[in-house]
């Protein structure tokens, strides 16, 4: 395939040897299909980042490791690549490691592989489990700073956390749901993708605390482990609706909102209030269609810019700064949607 990039640059981007990349590009065989795909992805990444690569300055290779549904990972990639030209004085190059779900051991293997081959920094969205915490410790011991994105690993020795105050976000959702339901009866469904992501746990705690204080008469019905994926989310929501005919509002903490709405529709049930998180491509469409009441959004471009700045500060490319402040929580309705969203 035609491309303007030196073999060494492609190998560095892919995290593979030059010999392996050469075999893939020249069709010599002896390479697994998954490895060949990594080479082609690396070339595509380099092509998207070509404008930024030409900037003068120190070059940092940063690994983006994210466990999330495809819609969120796509938004992360788009937000970072949109920010790359502004990241002076350094040049930041990125390698992406995305997966939707799976055992923690798979993510640990990815982090350990990065530790062995080297990196200037890791931006990480991962479940808060001991295995991942230990892997972050190994990265730190290898001199590789880790910045957690959207969800934190506070016991891991990470360099910084970038994202919103998740407890405040949950409290905001409770305020909105309580106001919009008003005096109407009805139970509220709270939906988590997994109990192992700290951000979702904190959102749920913030939501539950405000609902208990302001609306103690409301029953909260919790479902979890849908992984934010439509196939699993649908079954969980439908089962909850069949068990409880009083559910008429949703606080979606972990996504899978297409499936949630489909479950309501298939049972002929009304969802009076639906508050969700993140203006990914699914939620943007659902909000425009007035099928969501509001989305609690934060600027992913800002978060990824801050994460890269933290890596650059760690290496002395930027002057020290204070602790990273939480991102602003934006309440987005169909009537105040941003003109553009990452992803």
Short mmCIF file of C-alpha atoms in Angstrom, two decimals:
data_model
loop_
_atom_site.label_atom_id
_atom_site.label_comp_id
_atom_site.label_asym_id
_atom_site.label_seq_id
_atom_site.Cartn_x
_atom_site.Cartn_y
_atom_site.Cartn_z
CA UNK A 1 0.00 0.00 0.00
CA UNK A 2 1.26 3.49 -0.77
CA UNK A 3 2.25 5.76 2.11
CA UNK A 4 4.83 8.50 2.74
CA UNK A 5 6.10 7.20 6.11
CA UNK A 6 9.52 5.69 6.84
CA UNK A 7 9.58 2.08 7.99
CA UNK A 8 10.98 3.14 11.36
CA UNK A 9 8.06 5.52 11.97
CA UNK A 10 5.48 2.85 11.15
CA UNK A 11 7.24 0.35 13.42
CA UNK A 12 7.31 2.84 16.25
CA UNK A 13 3.65 3.71 15.82
CA UNK A 14 2.62 0.05 15.74
CA UNK A 15 4.97 -1.02 18.54
CA UNK A 16 6.46 -3.72 16.30
CA UNK A 17 9.89 -4.48 14.89
CA UNK A 18 10.96 -2.97 11.56
CA UNK A 19 11.41 -6.49 10.20
CA UNK A 20 7.81 -7.39 11.00
CA UNK A 21 6.50 -4.21 9.41
CA UNK A 22 8.65 -4.86 6.33
CA UNK A 23 7.18 -8.37 5.96
CA UNK A 24 3.64 -7.00 6.18
CA UNK A 25 4.20 -4.16 3.71
CA UNK A 26 5.91 -6.40 1.19
CA UNK A 27 3.53 -9.34 1.58
CA UNK A 28 6.23 -11.80 2.57
CA UNK A 29 3.98 -13.87 4.85
CA UNK A 30 4.77 -15.40 8.20
CA UNK A 31 2.81 -12.71 10.05
CA UNK A 32 -0.50 -13.15 11.87
CA UNK A 33 -3.50 -11.32 10.46
CA UNK A 34 -3.92 -9.38 13.72
CA UNK A 35 -0.32 -8.15 13.41
CA UNK A 36 -0.88 -7.08 9.81
CA UNK A 37 -3.96 -5.16 10.95
CA UNK A 38 -1.85 -3.38 13.58
CA UNK A 39 0.53 -2.22 10.85
CA UNK A 40 -2.30 -0.91 8.67
CA UNK A 41 -3.88 0.84 11.69
CA UNK A 42 -0.54 2.45 12.47
CA UNK A 43 -0.29 3.83 8.92
CA UNK A 44 -3.86 5.16 9.18
CA UNK A 45 -3.04 6.80 12.52
CA UNK A 46 0.10 8.38 11.07
CA UNK A 47 -1.87 9.70 8.12
CA UNK A 48 -4.45 11.35 10.38
CA UNK A 49 -1.69 12.83 12.54
CA UNK A 50 0.47 13.93 9.60
CA UNK A 51 -0.18 17.67 10.03
CA UNK A 52 0.82 17.54 13.69
CA UNK A 53 3.87 15.37 13.04
CA UNK A 54 5.41 18.17 10.97
CA UNK A 55 5.39 20.56 13.94
CA UNK A 56 8.77 21.38 15.41
CA UNK A 57 9.41 20.26 18.98
CA UNK A 58 10.06 17.26 21.19
CA UNK A 59 8.16 14.18 20.14
CA UNK A 60 6.23 12.15 22.73
CA UNK A 61 4.68 8.77 21.99
CA UNK A 62 1.59 8.36 24.18
CA UNK A 63 -0.50 5.19 24.48
CA UNK A 64 -4.28 5.54 24.84
CA UNK A 65 -5.73 2.48 26.59
CA UNK A 66 -9.52 2.49 26.86
CA UNK A 67 -12.12 -0.09 27.85
CA UNK A 68 -15.46 1.29 26.66
CA UNK A 69 -18.12 0.77 24.00
CA UNK A 70 -17.05 1.68 20.47
CA UNK A 71 -19.10 4.90 20.48
CA UNK A 72 -17.04 6.30 23.38
CA UNK A 73 -13.67 5.06 22.09
CA UNK A 74 -14.42 6.71 18.74
CA UNK A 75 -15.14 9.98 20.55
CA UNK A 76 -11.85 9.71 22.46
CA UNK A 77 -9.85 9.14 19.27
CA UNK A 78 -11.53 12.03 17.47
CA UNK A 79 -11.09 14.39 20.42
CA UNK A 80 -7.39 13.63 20.81
CA UNK A 81 -6.59 13.90 17.13
CA UNK A 82 -8.45 17.22 16.97
CA UNK A 83 -6.24 18.53 19.79
CA UNK A 84 -2.89 17.33 18.45
CA UNK A 85 -2.01 20.49 16.47
CA UNK A 86 -2.43 22.67 19.57
CA UNK A 87 -0.12 20.69 21.86
CA UNK A 88 2.88 23.00 21.80
CA UNK A 89 5.77 23.01 22.57
CA UNK A 90 5.91 19.24 22.11
CA UNK A 91 4.70 16.96 19.34
CA UNK A 92 2.44 14.22 20.69
CA UNK A 93 2.01 11.00 18.73
CA UNK A 94 -0.60 8.47 19.83
CA UNK A 95 -1.11 4.73 19.75
CA UNK A 96 -4.61 3.42 20.50
CA UNK A 97 -5.54 0.27 22.41
CA UNK A 98 -9.34 -0.01 22.51
CA UNK A 99 -11.59 -2.85 23.65
CA UNK A 100 -15.26 -2.92 24.55
CA UNK A 101 -15.22 -5.55 27.28
CA UNK A 102 -13.30 -8.55 28.55
CA UNK A 103 -11.42 -9.78 31.60
CA UNK A 104 -9.05 -7.43 33.39
CA UNK A 105 -6.18 -9.76 32.49
CA UNK A 106 -6.41 -8.62 28.85
CA UNK A 107 -5.95 -4.99 29.78
CA UNK A 108 -3.14 -5.91 32.16
CA UNK A 109 -1.35 -7.67 29.29
CA UNK A 110 -1.68 -4.51 27.19
CA UNK A 111 -0.26 -2.33 29.97
CA UNK A 112 2.61 -4.73 30.64
CA UNK A 113 3.44 -4.84 26.93
CA UNK A 114 3.63 -1.03 26.91
CA UNK A 115 5.88 -1.14 29.98
CA UNK A 116 8.26 -3.53 28.21
CA UNK A 117 8.52 -1.68 24.92
CA UNK A 118 8.45 1.83 26.38
CA UNK A 119 6.26 4.89 26.12
CA UNK A 120 6.36 8.52 27.21
CA UNK A 121 2.94 8.22 28.82
CA UNK A 122 -0.30 6.26 29.11
CA UNK A 123 -3.80 7.74 29.14
CA UNK A 124 -6.01 5.09 30.71
CA UNK A 125 -9.71 4.32 31.15
CA UNK A 126 -9.91 1.06 33.06
CA UNK A 127 -11.86 -0.71 35.80
CA UNK A 128 -10.68 -0.10 39.35
CA UNK A 129 -9.52 -3.62 40.19
CA UNK A 130 -6.32 -4.78 41.96
CA UNK A 131 -4.78 -6.30 38.82
CA UNK A 132 -5.01 -3.04 36.88
CA UNK A 133 -3.77 -1.04 39.87
CA UNK A 134 -0.72 -3.31 40.05
CA UNK A 135 -0.06 -2.94 36.31
CA UNK A 136 -0.18 0.85 36.63
CA UNK A 137 2.36 0.52 39.43
CA UNK A 138 4.67 -1.40 37.09
CA UNK A 139 4.35 1.31 34.45
CA UNK A 140 5.18 3.97 37.02
CA UNK A 141 8.17 1.97 38.22
CA UNK A 142 9.36 1.83 34.61
CA UNK A 143 9.25 5.64 34.46
CA UNK A 144 6.07 5.81 32.36
CA UNK A 145 3.52 8.29 33.74
CA UNK A 146 -0.14 7.25 33.72
CA UNK A 147 -3.04 9.70 33.53
CA UNK A 148 -6.50 8.28 34.20
CA UNK A 149 -9.31 9.50 31.95
CA UNK A 150 -13.00 9.80 32.94
CA UNK A 151 -12.68 7.19 35.69
CA UNK A 152 -9.97 7.20 38.34
CA UNK A 153 -7.63 4.65 39.92
CA UNK A 154 -6.70 6.63 43.05
CA UNK A 155 -4.73 3.82 44.73
CA UNK A 156 -2.57 3.12 41.68
CA UNK A 157 0.13 5.77 41.84
CA UNK A 158 -1.15 7.36 38.63
CA UNK A 159 0.18 10.83 37.83
CA UNK A 160 -3.21 12.59 37.59
CA UNK A 161 -6.91 12.16 36.87
CA UNK A 162 -8.69 14.17 34.18
CA UNK A 163 -12.47 14.30 33.90
CA UNK A 164 -15.53 15.51 35.71
CA UNK A 165 -16.41 15.31 39.39
CA UNK A 166 -18.51 12.19 39.01
CA UNK A 167 -20.27 12.47 42.35
CA UNK A 168 -21.38 16.00 41.44
CA UNK A 169 -22.57 14.70 38.06
CA UNK A 170 -24.75 12.09 39.76
CA UNK A 171 -26.15 14.73 42.11
CA UNK A 172 -26.94 16.94 39.10
CA UNK A 173 -28.78 14.05 37.43
CA UNK A 174 -30.84 13.52 40.60
CA UNK A 175 -31.78 17.19 40.68
CA UNK A 176 -32.93 17.09 37.06
CA UNK A 177 -34.89 13.83 37.39
CA UNK A 178 -36.57 15.04 40.58
CA UNK A 179 -37.52 18.39 39.08
CA UNK A 180 -38.87 16.92 35.84
CA UNK A 181 -40.86 14.12 37.45
CA UNK A 182 -42.37 16.60 39.87
CA UNK A 183 -45.35 15.19 41.73
CA UNK A 184 -45.96 12.37 39.28
CA UNK A 185 -45.59 8.88 40.76
CA UNK A 186 -42.98 6.52 39.40
CA UNK A 187 -39.80 4.64 40.15
CA UNK A 188 -36.38 5.51 38.69
CA UNK A 189 -34.12 3.01 36.92
CA UNK A 190 -30.37 3.54 37.38
CA UNK A 191 -28.19 1.71 34.88
CA UNK A 192 -24.45 1.02 35.29
CA UNK A 193 -22.27 -0.64 32.68
CA UNK A 194 -20.15 -2.26 35.41
CA UNK A 195 -19.69 -2.07 39.13
CA UNK A 196 -15.91 -1.96 38.66
CA UNK A 197 -15.62 1.52 37.13
CA UNK A 198 -15.10 4.07 39.88
CA UNK A 199 -16.71 6.89 37.91
CA UNK A 200 -19.98 4.98 37.64
CA UNK A 201 -19.92 4.06 41.31
CA UNK A 202 -19.37 7.71 42.24
CA UNK A 203 -22.16 8.90 39.93
CA UNK A 204 -24.52 6.37 41.47
CA UNK A 205 -23.60 7.48 44.99
CA UNK A 206 -24.12 11.15 44.12
CA UNK A 207 -27.47 10.35 42.50
CA UNK A 208 -28.68 8.17 45.36
CA UNK A 209 -27.62 10.69 48.02
CA UNK A 210 -29.58 13.58 46.49
CA UNK A 211 -32.61 11.44 45.69
CA UNK A 212 -32.68 10.16 49.27
CA UNK A 213 -32.42 13.69 50.66
CA UNK A 214 -34.83 15.47 48.28
CA UNK A 215 -37.16 12.71 47.12
CA UNK A 216 -37.19 9.96 49.76
CA UNK A 217 -40.51 8.65 48.42
CA UNK A 218 -38.91 7.61 45.11
CA UNK A 219 -37.88 3.99 44.67
CA UNK A 220 -34.59 3.48 42.83
CA UNK A 221 -34.17 0.29 40.79
CA UNK A 222 -30.57 -0.56 39.87
CA UNK A 223 -29.27 -2.72 37.04
CA UNK A 224 -25.60 -3.31 36.24
CA UNK A 225 -23.12 -5.27 34.13
CA UNK A 226 -24.66 -4.44 30.76
CA UNK A 227 -21.18 -3.17 29.74
CA UNK A 228 -22.89 -0.28 27.91
CA UNK A 229 -23.53 -2.66 24.99
CA UNK A 230 -26.95 -2.77 23.38
CA UNK A 231 -27.26 -6.57 23.24
CA UNK A 232 -26.78 -7.11 26.98
CA UNK A 233 -28.41 -3.84 28.05
CA UNK A 234 -31.71 -4.65 26.36
CA UNK A 235 -32.21 -7.89 28.28
CA UNK A 236 -31.38 -6.25 31.63
CA UNK A 237 -33.72 -3.30 31.08
CA UNK A 238 -36.57 -5.42 29.77
CA UNK A 239 -36.34 -7.76 32.76
CA UNK A 240 -36.35 -4.80 35.16
CA UNK A 241 -39.41 -3.26 33.46
CA UNK A 242 -41.27 -6.57 33.57
CA UNK A 243 -40.52 -6.91 37.30
CA UNK A 244 -41.49 -3.33 38.14
CA UNK A 245 -44.43 -1.72 36.32
CA UNK A 246 -43.81 1.59 38.15
CA UNK A 247 -40.50 2.48 36.45
CA UNK A 248 -41.01 5.66 34.43
CA UNK A 249 -37.63 7.45 34.53
CA UNK A 250 -34.02 6.49 33.77
CA UNK A 251 -30.63 7.73 34.88
CA UNK A 252 -28.23 6.03 32.47
CA UNK A 253 -24.81 6.02 34.09
CA UNK A 254 -23.13 3.55 31.77
CA UNK A 255 -24.75 3.88 28.35
CA UNK A 256 -26.57 1.47 26.07
CA UNK A 257 -29.38 4.00 25.67
CA UNK A 258 -30.65 2.75 22.30
CA UNK A 259 -31.35 -0.61 23.90
CA UNK A 260 -32.95 0.94 26.99
CA UNK A 261 -35.39 2.95 24.89
CA UNK A 262 -36.14 -0.07 22.71
CA UNK A 263 -37.04 -2.11 25.80
CA UNK A 264 -39.49 0.59 26.92
CA UNK A 265 -41.02 0.74 23.43
CA UNK A 266 -41.33 -3.03 23.03
CA UNK A 267 -43.29 -3.25 26.29
CA UNK A 268 -45.43 -0.24 25.43
CA UNK A 269 -44.05 1.67 28.40
CA UNK A 270 -43.51 5.43 28.68
CA UNK A 271 -40.16 6.87 29.79
CA UNK A 272 -41.04 10.31 31.13
CA UNK A 273 -37.50 11.45 32.02
CA UNK A 274 -34.21 10.09 30.66
CA UNK A 275 -30.87 11.59 31.72
CA UNK A 276 -27.69 10.19 30.16
CA UNK A 277 -23.96 10.91 29.90
CA UNK A 278 -21.72 12.01 26.99
CA UNK A 279 -22.51 13.42 23.56
CA UNK A 280 -21.33 10.39 21.61
CA UNK A 281 -22.91 9.74 18.22
CA UNK A 282 -25.77 7.68 19.69
CA UNK A 283 -26.72 10.20 22.35
CA UNK A 284 -26.40 13.13 19.95
CA UNK A 285 -28.97 11.53 17.67
CA UNK A 286 -31.29 10.52 20.52
CA UNK A 287 -31.17 14.02 21.97
CA UNK A 288 -31.97 15.61 18.61
CA UNK A 289 -34.93 13.25 18.35
CA UNK A 290 -36.11 14.36 21.83
CA UNK A 291 -35.85 10.79 23.09
CA UNK A 292 -33.45 11.86 25.84
CA UNK A 293 -34.34 14.64 28.29
CA UNK A 294 -30.76 15.77 28.85
CA UNK A 295 -27.17 14.64 28.50
CA UNK A 296 -24.52 15.43 31.09
CA UNK A 297 -21.57 16.25 28.88
CA UNK A 298 -17.96 17.24 29.36
CA UNK A 299 -15.44 18.44 26.81
CA UNK A 300 -13.34 15.41 25.86
CA UNK A 301 -10.97 17.60 23.87
CA UNK A 302 -10.25 19.60 27.02
CA UNK A 303 -9.72 16.40 29.02
CA UNK A 304 -7.30 14.90 26.51
CA UNK A 305 -5.43 18.17 26.15
CA UNK A 306 -5.00 18.26 29.93
CA UNK A 307 -3.89 14.61 29.98
CA UNK A 308 -1.22 15.30 27.35
CA UNK A 309 -0.10 18.41 29.22
CA UNK A 310 0.36 16.33 32.38
CA UNK A 311 2.57 13.87 30.47
CA UNK A 312 4.57 16.76 29.01
CA UNK A 313 4.99 18.34 32.44
CA UNK A 314 6.23 15.04 33.81
CA UNK A 315 9.00 15.10 31.20
CA UNK A 316 9.81 18.78 31.70
CA UNK A 317 8.38 20.01 28.39
CA UNK A 318 5.96 22.31 30.23
CA UNK A 319 6.38 24.16 33.55
CA UNK A 320 4.81 22.61 36.66
CA UNK A 321 1.21 23.48 37.45
CA UNK A 322 -1.22 22.84 40.28
CA UNK A 323 -3.57 19.90 40.57
CA UNK A 324 -5.83 19.28 37.58
CA UNK A 325 -9.26 20.79 38.17
CA UNK A 326 -12.36 18.75 37.32
CA UNK A 327 -13.90 19.39 33.91
CA UNK A 328 -17.07 21.46 33.74
CA UNK A 329 -20.33 19.48 33.71
CA UNK A 330 -22.57 20.71 30.90
CA UNK A 331 -26.31 20.01 30.97
CA UNK A 332 -27.21 19.64 27.29
CA UNK A 333 -30.81 19.53 26.09
CA UNK A 334 -32.19 19.39 22.54
CA UNK A 335 -32.24 23.19 22.60
CA UNK A 336 -28.62 24.01 23.55
CA UNK A 337 -26.61 21.36 21.75
CA UNK A 338 -23.06 22.33 20.77
CA UNK A 339 -22.58 22.86 17.06
CA UNK A 340 -19.84 20.21 17.01
CA UNK A 341 -18.95 17.26 19.20
CA UNK A 342 -15.91 15.03 19.18
CA UNK A 343 -17.00 11.75 17.63
#
